[in-house]
Amino acid sequence: METGTLTVKRGHAQMLKGGVIMDVVTPEHARIAEEAGACAVMALERVPADIRAHGGVARMSDPGLILEIMSSVSIPVMAKCRIGHFVEAQILEAIGVDYIDESEVLTPADEQNHIDKRNFTVPFVCGCRNLGEALRRISEGAAMIRTKGEAGTGDVVEAVRHARAVIGDINRLSAMRTDELASYAKQIGAPLELVYETAEKKRLPVVNFAAGGVATPADAAMMMQLGVDGVFVGSGIFKSGNPAARAKAIVQAVTHFNNPKILAEVSKGLGEAMVGIGLSQLPENERLAVRGW
Amino acid sequence: MRIGVLALQGDFEEHSSALQRLGVEVVEIRLPEDLHDIDGIVIPGGESTTIGKLARQYGLVEELKKLSNKIPFWGTCGGLVFMAADVGFDQPVLGIMDMKVERNAFGRQVESFEKELRIEGLEGPPFPGVFIRAPVVMSVGKNVKILCQVDDGRIVAVRQDNMLATSFHPELTSDDRLHRYFIAMVGETSCSTLAGSKIS
């Protein structure tokens, strides 16, 4: 019996495909998310919109809170650690979270190095803005990838930019002759073996979700039509007028992403979406997606 | 042969690819109207609570229950949970297999594991079992045949007439023997239906 293998780490993300992972800050939120049909929850002290408002250093959440959330639902529970903070990751593994998000939403602990994720038993998800960044994270051991988007804004524009960048890069790669791949790998700063694998599969070697700014069922379905495998919704649900209804609607939108009639039906009467911050109003130094490399 | 793969949530694409490699036509099932002219149903791994809620929303639970009297079904992991009569949680299920299951029976993700298995009815080397937050079958009714148990005796593969259920994920491996096994089940059922219609 072997635990922590590449197959079980990547495989867990494969079980989340076609699903919605929701940020929650209390056991009550977690139960609302589960009831709405979330395939997993991300346990946090503050959603990204509040991390922005609060300012200061954002760190791993209280393990006590994460454990409370774990005991309140039967679906998988993820938690975030700071980029490069391998001890926060060890703590999250020790309490038994199902996935760790090495996240740019928290304040980075290391400006040179991401965590070496290969020797952990618990799997990791990491953010990316393009194919090179995605493959670097996978080479460090990430078993799942998500777009960075721009968390806590409710503006989907960056998630779209990052999803299109990754998928566009894969399309270019797939059209190349194999003798062109080494030079391309060097150009995007990605390990050659993973570039070969991506070219052959015509997709990332691991599951790829959208994240960072998804606020409506239409946003979620758009990301699915662009070719991601599922969706994270952070502030978009519990910063809206009717979280339970919106959560359920986004779950349905991800399953029926190609069915505009159902999308129209589930988009009705959801109340206020999160107010949000347009990306163009966000000063460069407040953008989270530039964290990590 | 057309096999429907329940495509509400989970790793339905992995099942579809495995079946397509074996020459089967695959239909993704999201709504009751997708269920026309299907010879078998695969329910993939995923979150059984999510799959159950999405199935109930558009009336798929009743339609799938009706079909389970007619054509073969195969559920893996979350799919096994969705087919069971008793899952110990208040969540929508088909309840078409006479068994009691325990969800996440081996523990959380850090306890997920790979293990070689001996499965009744499969020839050749051991089967690569991939268990991810996997359920086990705690007890079965008299019509349910046990196909595989892990070392401590816990049941991880069962068959009841035209229904097959596994706690693990053959669709995450390159070993296609269980997909072939299911295709053979579908073949037998469609042949006998055909024969039956000729006689009448």
Coordinates of C-alpha atoms in Angstrom, one line a residue:
Chain A
M1 CA 0.0 0.0 0.0
E2 CA 1.6 3.2 -1.2
T3 CA 0.4 6.7 -0.3
G4 CA 1.3 10.1 -1.7
T5 CA 2.1 8.8 -5.2
L6 CA 1.9 11.1 -8.3
T7 CA -1.2 9.1 -9.4
V8 CA -3.2 9.7 -6.1
K9 CA -2.1 13.3 -5.8
R10 CA -3.0 14.2 -9.4
G11 CA -6.0 11.8 -9.3
H12 CA -7.6 13.7 -6.5
A13 CA -7.7 16.8 -8.7
Q14 CA -9.2 14.7 -11.5
M15 CA -12.1 13.9 -9.1
L16 CA -12.7 17.6 -8.7
K17 CA -13.1 18.2 -12.4
G18 CA -16.4 19.8 -13.6
G19 CA -16.8 21.1 -10.1
V20 CA -16.7 24.3 -8.0
I21 CA -14.4 24.9 -5.1
M22 CA -15.6 27.6 -2.8
D23 CA -13.8 29.9 -0.3
V24 CA -15.4 29.6 3.2
V25 CA -14.5 31.3 6.5
T26 CA -16.8 29.5 8.9
P27 CA -18.3 26.0 9.4
E28 CA -21.6 27.5 8.6
H29 CA -20.3 28.8 5.2
A30 CA -18.8 25.3 4.6
R31 CA -22.2 23.7 5.1
I32 CA -23.9 26.2 2.7
A33 CA -21.2 25.4 0.1
E34 CA -21.7 21.6 0.5
E35 CA -25.4 22.0 0.3
A36 CA -25.1 24.0 -2.9
G37 CA -23.1 21.2 -4.5
A38 CA -19.5 22.4 -4.1
C39 CA -17.0 19.6 -4.8
A40 CA -14.6 21.0 -2.2
V41 CA -14.1 24.1 0.0
M42 CA -11.1 26.3 0.7
A43 CA -10.9 27.0 4.5
L44 CA -9.7 30.6 5.2
E45 CA -9.9 33.2 8.0
R46 CA -10.7 35.9 5.4
V47 CA -11.9 35.8 1.8
P48 CA -9.5 37.6 -0.6
A49 CA -11.7 40.7 -0.8
D50 CA -11.3 41.1 3.0
I51 CA -7.6 40.3 2.8
R52 CA -7.3 43.3 0.5
A53 CA -9.4 45.5 2.8
H54 CA -7.6 44.4 5.9
G55 CA -4.1 45.0 4.6
G56 CA -0.9 43.9 6.5
V57 CA 0.7 40.5 6.2
A58 CA -1.7 37.7 5.2
R59 CA -0.7 34.3 6.6
M60 CA -1.9 30.7 6.9
S61 CA -5.3 30.5 8.7
D62 CA -5.6 29.2 12.3
P63 CA -5.3 25.4 12.2
G64 CA -8.1 25.3 14.8
L65 CA -10.5 27.0 12.4
I66 CA -9.5 24.7 9.5
L67 CA -10.1 21.7 11.7
E68 CA -13.6 23.0 12.6
I69 CA -14.4 23.4 9.0
M70 CA -13.0 19.9 8.2
S71 CA -15.3 18.3 10.8
S72 CA -18.4 20.2 9.6
V73 CA -18.5 18.8 6.0
S74 CA -17.9 15.5 4.2
I75 CA -16.4 17.0 1.0
P76 CA -12.6 17.7 0.6
V77 CA -11.2 20.7 2.5
M78 CA -8.3 22.7 1.1
A79 CA -6.2 25.4 2.8
K80 CA -3.7 28.1 1.8
C81 CA -0.1 28.5 2.7
R82 CA 2.2 31.4 1.7
I83 CA 4.4 31.0 -1.3
G84 CA 7.7 29.4 -0.2
H85 CA 6.5 28.8 3.4
F86 CA 7.2 25.1 3.7
V87 CA 6.6 25.0 7.4
E88 CA 3.0 26.3 7.0
A89 CA 2.7 23.5 4.5
Q90 CA 4.0 20.9 7.0
I91 CA 1.4 22.2 9.5
L92 CA -1.4 21.9 7.0
E93 CA -0.3 18.4 6.1
A94 CA -0.1 17.4 9.8
I95 CA -3.7 18.4 10.4
G96 CA -4.8 16.4 7.4
V97 CA -6.1 19.0 4.8
D98 CA -6.9 17.3 1.5
Y99 CA -5.1 19.9 -0.7
I100 CA -2.7 22.8 -0.1
D101 CA -2.9 26.0 -2.2
E102 CA 0.5 27.6 -2.3
S103 CA -1.1 30.9 -2.9
E104 CA -0.2 34.4 -4.1
V105 CA -3.3 35.7 -2.2
L106 CA -1.3 35.4 1.0
T107 CA 1.9 37.5 1.5
P108 CA 4.9 35.5 0.0
A109 CA 7.4 34.2 2.6
D110 CA 10.2 33.7 0.0
E111 CA 10.8 35.9 -3.0
Q112 CA 13.2 33.4 -4.6
N113 CA 11.8 29.9 -4.1
H114 CA 8.5 28.1 -4.2
I115 CA 8.0 25.1 -1.9
D116 CA 9.6 21.8 -3.0
K117 CA 6.2 20.0 -3.2
R118 CA 7.5 16.6 -4.4
N119 CA 8.1 15.1 -1.0
F120 CA 4.8 16.0 0.7
T121 CA 2.1 13.3 0.9
V122 CA -0.6 16.0 0.6
P123 CA -1.0 17.3 -2.9
F124 CA -0.6 21.0 -3.9
V125 CA -2.4 23.4 -6.2
C126 CA -0.5 26.5 -7.5
G127 CA -1.5 29.6 -9.5
C128 CA -0.1 30.5 -12.9
R129 CA -0.4 33.3 -15.6
N130 CA 1.1 31.3 -18.5
L131 CA 2.3 27.9 -19.6
G132 CA 5.9 28.4 -18.5
E133 CA 4.8 29.3 -14.9
A134 CA 2.4 26.3 -14.9
L135 CA 5.1 23.8 -15.9
R136 CA 7.6 25.2 -13.4
R137 CA 5.1 24.7 -10.6
I138 CA 4.3 21.1 -11.9
S139 CA 8.1 20.4 -12.0
E140 CA 8.2 21.4 -8.3
G141 CA 5.5 18.9 -7.6
A142 CA 2.2 20.8 -8.0
A143 CA -0.5 18.2 -8.7
M144 CA -3.1 20.7 -9.9
I145 CA -2.9 24.2 -11.5
R146 CA -5.2 27.2 -11.5
T147 CA -5.1 30.5 -13.1
K148 CA -4.1 33.3 -10.8
G149 CA -6.7 35.8 -12.1
E150 CA -7.0 38.7 -9.7
A151 CA -8.4 37.4 -6.4
G152 CA -10.9 39.5 -4.4
T153 CA -11.9 41.8 -7.3
G154 CA -14.9 40.1 -8.8
D155 CA -13.4 41.1 -12.1
V156 CA -13.0 38.1 -14.3
V157 CA -10.7 39.8 -16.8
E158 CA -7.4 38.5 -15.4
A159 CA -8.7 34.9 -15.1
V160 CA -9.6 35.1 -18.8
R161 CA -6.2 36.5 -19.7
H162 CA -4.4 33.8 -17.8
A163 CA -6.6 30.9 -19.1
R164 CA -6.2 32.2 -22.7
A165 CA -2.5 32.5 -22.2
V166 CA -2.1 28.9 -21.0
I167 CA -4.4 27.4 -23.5
G168 CA -3.0 29.6 -26.4
D169 CA 0.6 28.5 -25.4
I170 CA -0.5 24.8 -25.5
N171 CA -2.1 25.3 -28.9
R172 CA 1.1 26.8 -30.3
L173 CA 3.2 24.1 -28.7
S174 CA 1.0 21.4 -30.2
A175 CA 1.5 22.8 -33.7
M176 CA 5.3 22.7 -33.5
R177 CA 7.6 20.1 -34.9
T178 CA 9.2 18.1 -32.1
D179 CA 12.7 19.6 -32.9
E180 CA 11.4 23.0 -32.1
L181 CA 10.3 22.1 -28.6
A182 CA 13.6 22.4 -26.8
S183 CA 14.1 26.0 -27.9
Y184 CA 10.5 26.8 -26.9
A185 CA 11.0 25.2 -23.5
K186 CA 14.0 27.5 -23.0
Q187 CA 12.1 30.5 -24.1
I188 CA 9.2 29.9 -21.6
G189 CA 11.5 28.7 -18.8
A190 CA 9.9 25.3 -18.6
P191 CA 11.4 21.8 -18.1
L192 CA 11.8 20.1 -21.5
E193 CA 10.2 16.8 -20.4
L194 CA 7.1 18.6 -19.3
V195 CA 7.0 20.5 -22.6
Y196 CA 7.1 17.2 -24.5
E197 CA 4.4 15.7 -22.3
T198 CA 2.2 18.8 -22.8
A199 CA 2.7 18.8 -26.6
E200 CA 1.8 15.1 -26.8
K201 CA -1.4 15.4 -24.6
K202 CA -2.4 18.8 -26.0
R203 CA -3.2 19.8 -22.4
L204 CA -1.5 20.4 -19.1
P205 CA -0.3 17.1 -17.5
V206 CA -2.4 18.0 -14.5
V207 CA -5.9 19.4 -13.9
N208 CA -6.3 23.1 -14.6
F209 CA -9.0 25.2 -12.8
A210 CA -9.9 28.9 -13.3
A211 CA -9.6 31.2 -10.3
G212 CA -9.4 34.9 -9.4
G213 CA -12.4 37.1 -10.1
V214 CA -15.2 34.6 -11.0
A215 CA -18.4 36.2 -9.6
T216 CA -21.4 35.0 -11.7
P217 CA -22.7 31.7 -13.3
A218 CA -21.9 33.3 -16.7
D219 CA -18.3 34.0 -15.6
A220 CA -17.9 30.4 -14.5
A221 CA -19.4 29.0 -17.7
M222 CA -17.2 31.3 -19.8
M223 CA -14.1 29.9 -18.1
M224 CA -15.3 26.3 -18.8
Q225 CA -15.9 27.1 -22.4
L226 CA -12.4 28.6 -22.7
G227 CA -11.2 25.1 -21.7
V228 CA -10.5 24.9 -18.0
D229 CA -11.5 21.8 -16.0
G230 CA -13.4 23.5 -13.1
V231 CA -13.7 26.7 -11.2
F232 CA -12.6 28.2 -7.8
V233 CA -14.9 30.9 -6.5
G234 CA -13.4 33.0 -3.7
S235 CA -15.1 36.2 -2.6
G236 CA -17.7 36.0 -5.3
I237 CA -20.1 33.9 -3.3
F238 CA -20.0 35.0 0.4
K239 CA -19.6 38.7 -0.6
S240 CA -22.8 38.6 -2.7
G241 CA -26.4 39.3 -1.6
N242 CA -27.6 35.7 -1.6
P243 CA -24.7 33.3 -1.1
A244 CA -26.7 30.0 -1.0
A245 CA -28.6 30.8 -4.3
R246 CA -25.5 32.1 -6.1
A247 CA -23.4 29.1 -5.0
K248 CA -26.0 26.6 -6.3
A249 CA -26.3 28.6 -9.6
I250 CA -22.6 28.6 -10.2
V251 CA -22.4 24.8 -9.5
Q252 CA -25.1 24.2 -12.2
A253 CA -23.4 26.7 -14.6
V254 CA -20.2 24.7 -14.4
T255 CA -22.0 21.4 -15.2
H256 CA -24.2 22.9 -17.9
F257 CA -21.6 25.4 -19.2
N258 CA -22.5 24.7 -22.9
N259 CA -26.3 25.1 -22.4
P260 CA -27.3 28.8 -22.6
K261 CA -31.0 28.0 -21.7
I262 CA -30.0 26.5 -18.4
L263 CA -27.4 29.3 -17.9
A264 CA -30.2 31.8 -18.4
E265 CA -32.5 30.0 -16.0
V266 CA -29.9 29.7 -13.2
S267 CA -28.8 33.4 -13.6
K268 CA -32.2 34.7 -12.7
G269 CA -33.0 36.4 -9.3
L270 CA -29.6 35.9 -7.6
G271 CA -29.6 39.3 -6.0
E272 CA -26.6 41.5 -5.8
A273 CA -23.3 40.2 -7.1
M274 CA -20.2 41.2 -5.1
V275 CA -19.6 44.9 -5.7
G276 CA -16.0 44.3 -6.9
I277 CA -13.1 46.4 -7.9
G278 CA -12.5 46.9 -11.6
L279 CA -8.9 45.8 -12.5
S280 CA -8.2 49.1 -14.1
Q281 CA -8.9 50.8 -10.8
L282 CA -6.4 48.6 -9.0
P283 CA -2.9 50.1 -8.5
E284 CA 0.0 47.9 -9.7
N285 CA 1.3 47.5 -6.2
E286 CA -2.0 46.0 -5.0
R287 CA -2.1 43.3 -7.7
L288 CA -1.7 39.8 -6.3
A289 CA -1.1 38.0 -9.6
V290 CA 2.4 39.4 -9.9
R291 CA 3.5 37.5 -6.8
G292 CA 5.4 34.2 -7.7
W293 CA 7.5 33.6 -10.7
Chain B
M1 CA -22.6 -0.1 -28.8
R2 CA -23.3 3.3 -27.1
I3 CA -22.4 3.8 -23.5
G4 CA -23.5 6.9 -21.5
V5 CA -21.1 8.4 -19.1
L6 CA -22.7 10.6 -16.4
A7 CA -21.0 13.9 -17.0
L8 CA -22.3 16.0 -14.1
Q9 CA -19.0 16.3 -12.2
G10 CA -15.9 14.2 -11.7
D11 CA -13.5 12.3 -14.0
F12 CA -16.0 11.5 -16.7
E13 CA -13.5 12.4 -19.5
E14 CA -11.1 9.7 -18.3
H15 CA -13.8 7.1 -18.5
S16 CA -14.9 8.4 -21.9
S17 CA -11.3 8.1 -23.3
A18 CA -10.9 4.6 -21.9
L19 CA -14.1 3.5 -23.6
Q20 CA -13.4 5.3 -26.8
R21 CA -9.9 3.6 -27.0
L22 CA -11.8 0.3 -26.9
G23 CA -14.0 1.3 -29.9
V24 CA -17.2 2.2 -27.9
E25 CA -19.3 5.2 -28.8
V26 CA -19.6 7.5 -25.8
V27 CA -22.5 9.9 -24.9
E28 CA -22.1 12.4 -22.1
I29 CA -25.2 12.4 -19.9
R30 CA -26.2 15.7 -18.2
L31 CA -30.0 15.7 -18.7
P32 CA -32.7 13.1 -19.0
E33 CA -33.0 13.7 -22.8
D34 CA -29.4 12.5 -23.2
L35 CA -30.5 9.0 -22.2
H36 CA -31.8 7.9 -25.7
D37 CA -30.5 4.6 -27.2
I38 CA -27.9 3.9 -24.5
D39 CA -26.7 0.4 -23.9
G40 CA -24.9 1.0 -20.6
I41 CA -24.2 3.7 -18.0
V42 CA -20.9 4.6 -16.3
I43 CA -21.0 6.8 -13.2
P44 CA -17.5 8.3 -12.7
G45 CA -15.5 9.2 -9.7
G46 CA -16.2 12.7 -8.2
E47 CA -18.0 14.1 -5.2
S48 CA -21.0 11.9 -4.7
T49 CA -22.9 14.8 -2.9
T50 CA -22.3 17.1 -5.9
I51 CA -23.3 14.4 -8.4
G52 CA -26.4 13.6 -6.4
K53 CA -27.6 17.2 -6.2
L54 CA -27.0 17.9 -9.9
A55 CA -28.8 14.6 -10.9
R56 CA -31.8 15.5 -8.7
Q57 CA -32.0 19.0 -10.0
Y58 CA -33.0 18.0 -13.6
G59 CA -34.9 14.7 -12.8
L60 CA -32.0 12.3 -13.6
V61 CA -32.3 10.3 -10.4
E62 CA -35.7 8.8 -11.3
E63 CA -34.8 8.3 -15.0
L64 CA -31.6 6.5 -14.1
K65 CA -33.4 4.3 -11.5
K66 CA -35.8 3.2 -14.3
L67 CA -33.0 2.4 -16.6
S68 CA -31.1 0.3 -14.1
N69 CA -33.6 -2.5 -14.5
K70 CA -32.8 -2.6 -18.2
I71 CA -29.1 -1.9 -18.9
P72 CA -25.8 -2.4 -17.1
F73 CA -24.4 0.3 -14.8
W74 CA -20.9 0.7 -13.5
G75 CA -20.0 3.1 -10.7
T76 CA -16.4 4.0 -9.6
C77 CA -15.7 5.5 -6.2
G78 CA -18.3 8.4 -6.0
G79 CA -20.3 6.4 -8.5
L80 CA -20.3 3.4 -6.2
V81 CA -21.6 5.6 -3.4
F82 CA -24.3 7.1 -5.7
M83 CA -25.6 3.6 -6.6
A84 CA -25.8 2.3 -3.0
A85 CA -29.0 1.9 -1.0
D86 CA -27.4 3.0 2.3
V87 CA -24.6 5.6 2.4
G88 CA -25.0 6.9 6.0
F89 CA -25.4 10.5 4.9
D90 CA -28.5 12.5 3.9
Q91 CA -27.7 12.9 0.2
P92 CA -29.5 12.1 -3.1
V93 CA -28.6 8.6 -4.3
L94 CA -30.0 6.1 -6.8
G95 CA -30.2 3.3 -4.2
I96 CA -30.1 0.6 -6.8
M97 CA -27.6 -1.7 -5.2
D98 CA -28.4 -3.6 -2.1
M99 CA -25.4 -2.6 0.0
K100 CA -24.3 -0.3 2.8
V101 CA -21.2 1.8 2.1
E102 CA -18.9 4.0 4.2
R103 CA -17.7 7.2 2.5
N104 CA -14.0 8.2 2.8
A105 CA -13.5 4.9 4.7
F106 CA -9.7 4.9 4.5
G107 CA -9.5 8.5 5.7
R108 CA -8.7 11.8 4.1
Q109 CA -6.5 12.5 1.0
V110 CA -3.2 11.9 2.8
E111 CA -4.4 8.3 3.3
S112 CA -5.2 7.8 -0.4
F113 CA -3.1 5.0 -1.8
E114 CA -2.3 2.6 -4.6
K115 CA -2.4 -1.2 -4.1
E116 CA -2.4 -4.2 -6.4
L117 CA -5.6 -6.2 -6.3
R118 CA -6.9 -9.6 -7.2
I119 CA -10.4 -9.3 -8.8
E120 CA -12.6 -12.3 -9.4
G121 CA -13.3 -12.7 -13.1
L122 CA -10.1 -10.9 -14.3
E123 CA -7.3 -13.0 -15.8
G124 CA -3.7 -12.1 -15.7
P125 CA -1.5 -10.0 -13.3
P126 CA -2.9 -8.1 -10.3
F127 CA -5.0 -5.1 -11.1
P128 CA -3.6 -1.6 -10.2
G129 CA -6.0 -0.2 -7.6
V130 CA -6.0 3.6 -7.2
F131 CA -8.0 4.6 -4.0
I132 CA -8.7 8.3 -3.6
R133 CA -10.7 9.2 -0.4
A134 CA -12.3 5.9 -1.3
P135 CA -15.5 4.4 0.0
V136 CA -15.8 0.7 1.1
V137 CA -18.8 -1.6 1.0
M138 CA -19.6 -2.5 4.7
S139 CA -22.3 -5.1 4.0
V140 CA -24.1 -6.5 1.0
G141 CA -27.5 -8.1 0.4
K142 CA -27.8 -11.7 -0.8
N143 CA -27.9 -10.8 -4.5
V144 CA -24.6 -8.9 -4.4
K145 CA -21.5 -10.8 -5.3
I146 CA -18.2 -9.7 -3.8
L147 CA -15.5 -9.4 -6.5
C148 CA -12.6 -8.0 -4.5
Q149 CA -11.5 -7.4 -0.9
V150 CA -8.4 -5.7 0.4
D151 CA -6.1 -7.4 2.9
D152 CA -8.1 -6.5 5.9
G153 CA -11.2 -8.0 4.3
R154 CA -12.9 -4.7 3.4
I155 CA -15.0 -5.0 0.2
V156 CA -13.9 -2.8 -2.7
A157 CA -15.6 -4.4 -5.8
V158 CA -19.1 -5.9 -6.1
R159 CA -21.6 -7.0 -8.7
Q160 CA -25.3 -7.3 -8.5
D161 CA -26.9 -8.7 -11.7
N162 CA -26.3 -6.0 -14.3
M163 CA -24.6 -3.6 -11.9
L164 CA -20.9 -3.3 -11.2
A165 CA -19.3 -1.1 -8.6
T166 CA -15.7 -0.4 -7.6
S167 CA -14.2 1.7 -4.8
F168 CA -11.1 2.4 -6.9
H169 CA -10.4 4.1 -10.2
P170 CA -9.5 1.9 -13.2
E171 CA -10.0 5.0 -15.4
L172 CA -6.8 6.5 -13.9
T173 CA -4.7 3.6 -15.0
S174 CA -3.6 2.2 -18.3
D175 CA -5.1 -1.2 -17.4
D176 CA -8.3 -1.5 -19.4
R177 CA -9.4 -4.9 -18.2
L178 CA -12.3 -3.7 -16.1
H179 CA -13.5 -1.4 -18.9
R180 CA -13.5 -4.6 -21.2
Y181 CA -15.3 -6.5 -18.4
F182 CA -18.0 -3.9 -18.4
I183 CA -18.2 -3.7 -22.2
A184 CA -18.7 -7.5 -22.1
M185 CA -21.6 -7.1 -19.6
V186 CA -23.2 -4.5 -21.9
G187 CA -22.7 -6.9 -24.9
E188 CA -24.4 -9.7 -23.1
T189 CA -27.4 -7.6 -22.1
S190 CA -27.9 -6.1 -25.5
C191 CA -27.6 -9.6 -27.1
S192 CA -30.2 -11.1 -24.8
T193 CA -32.5 -8.1 -25.4
L194 CA -32.1 -8.5 -29.1
A195 CA -32.8 -12.3 -28.8
G196 CA -35.8 -11.6 -26.6
S197 CA -37.3 -9.2 -29.2
K198 CA -36.8 -11.7 -32.0
I199 CA -38.7 -14.4 -30.1
S200 CA -41.6 -12.0 -29.3

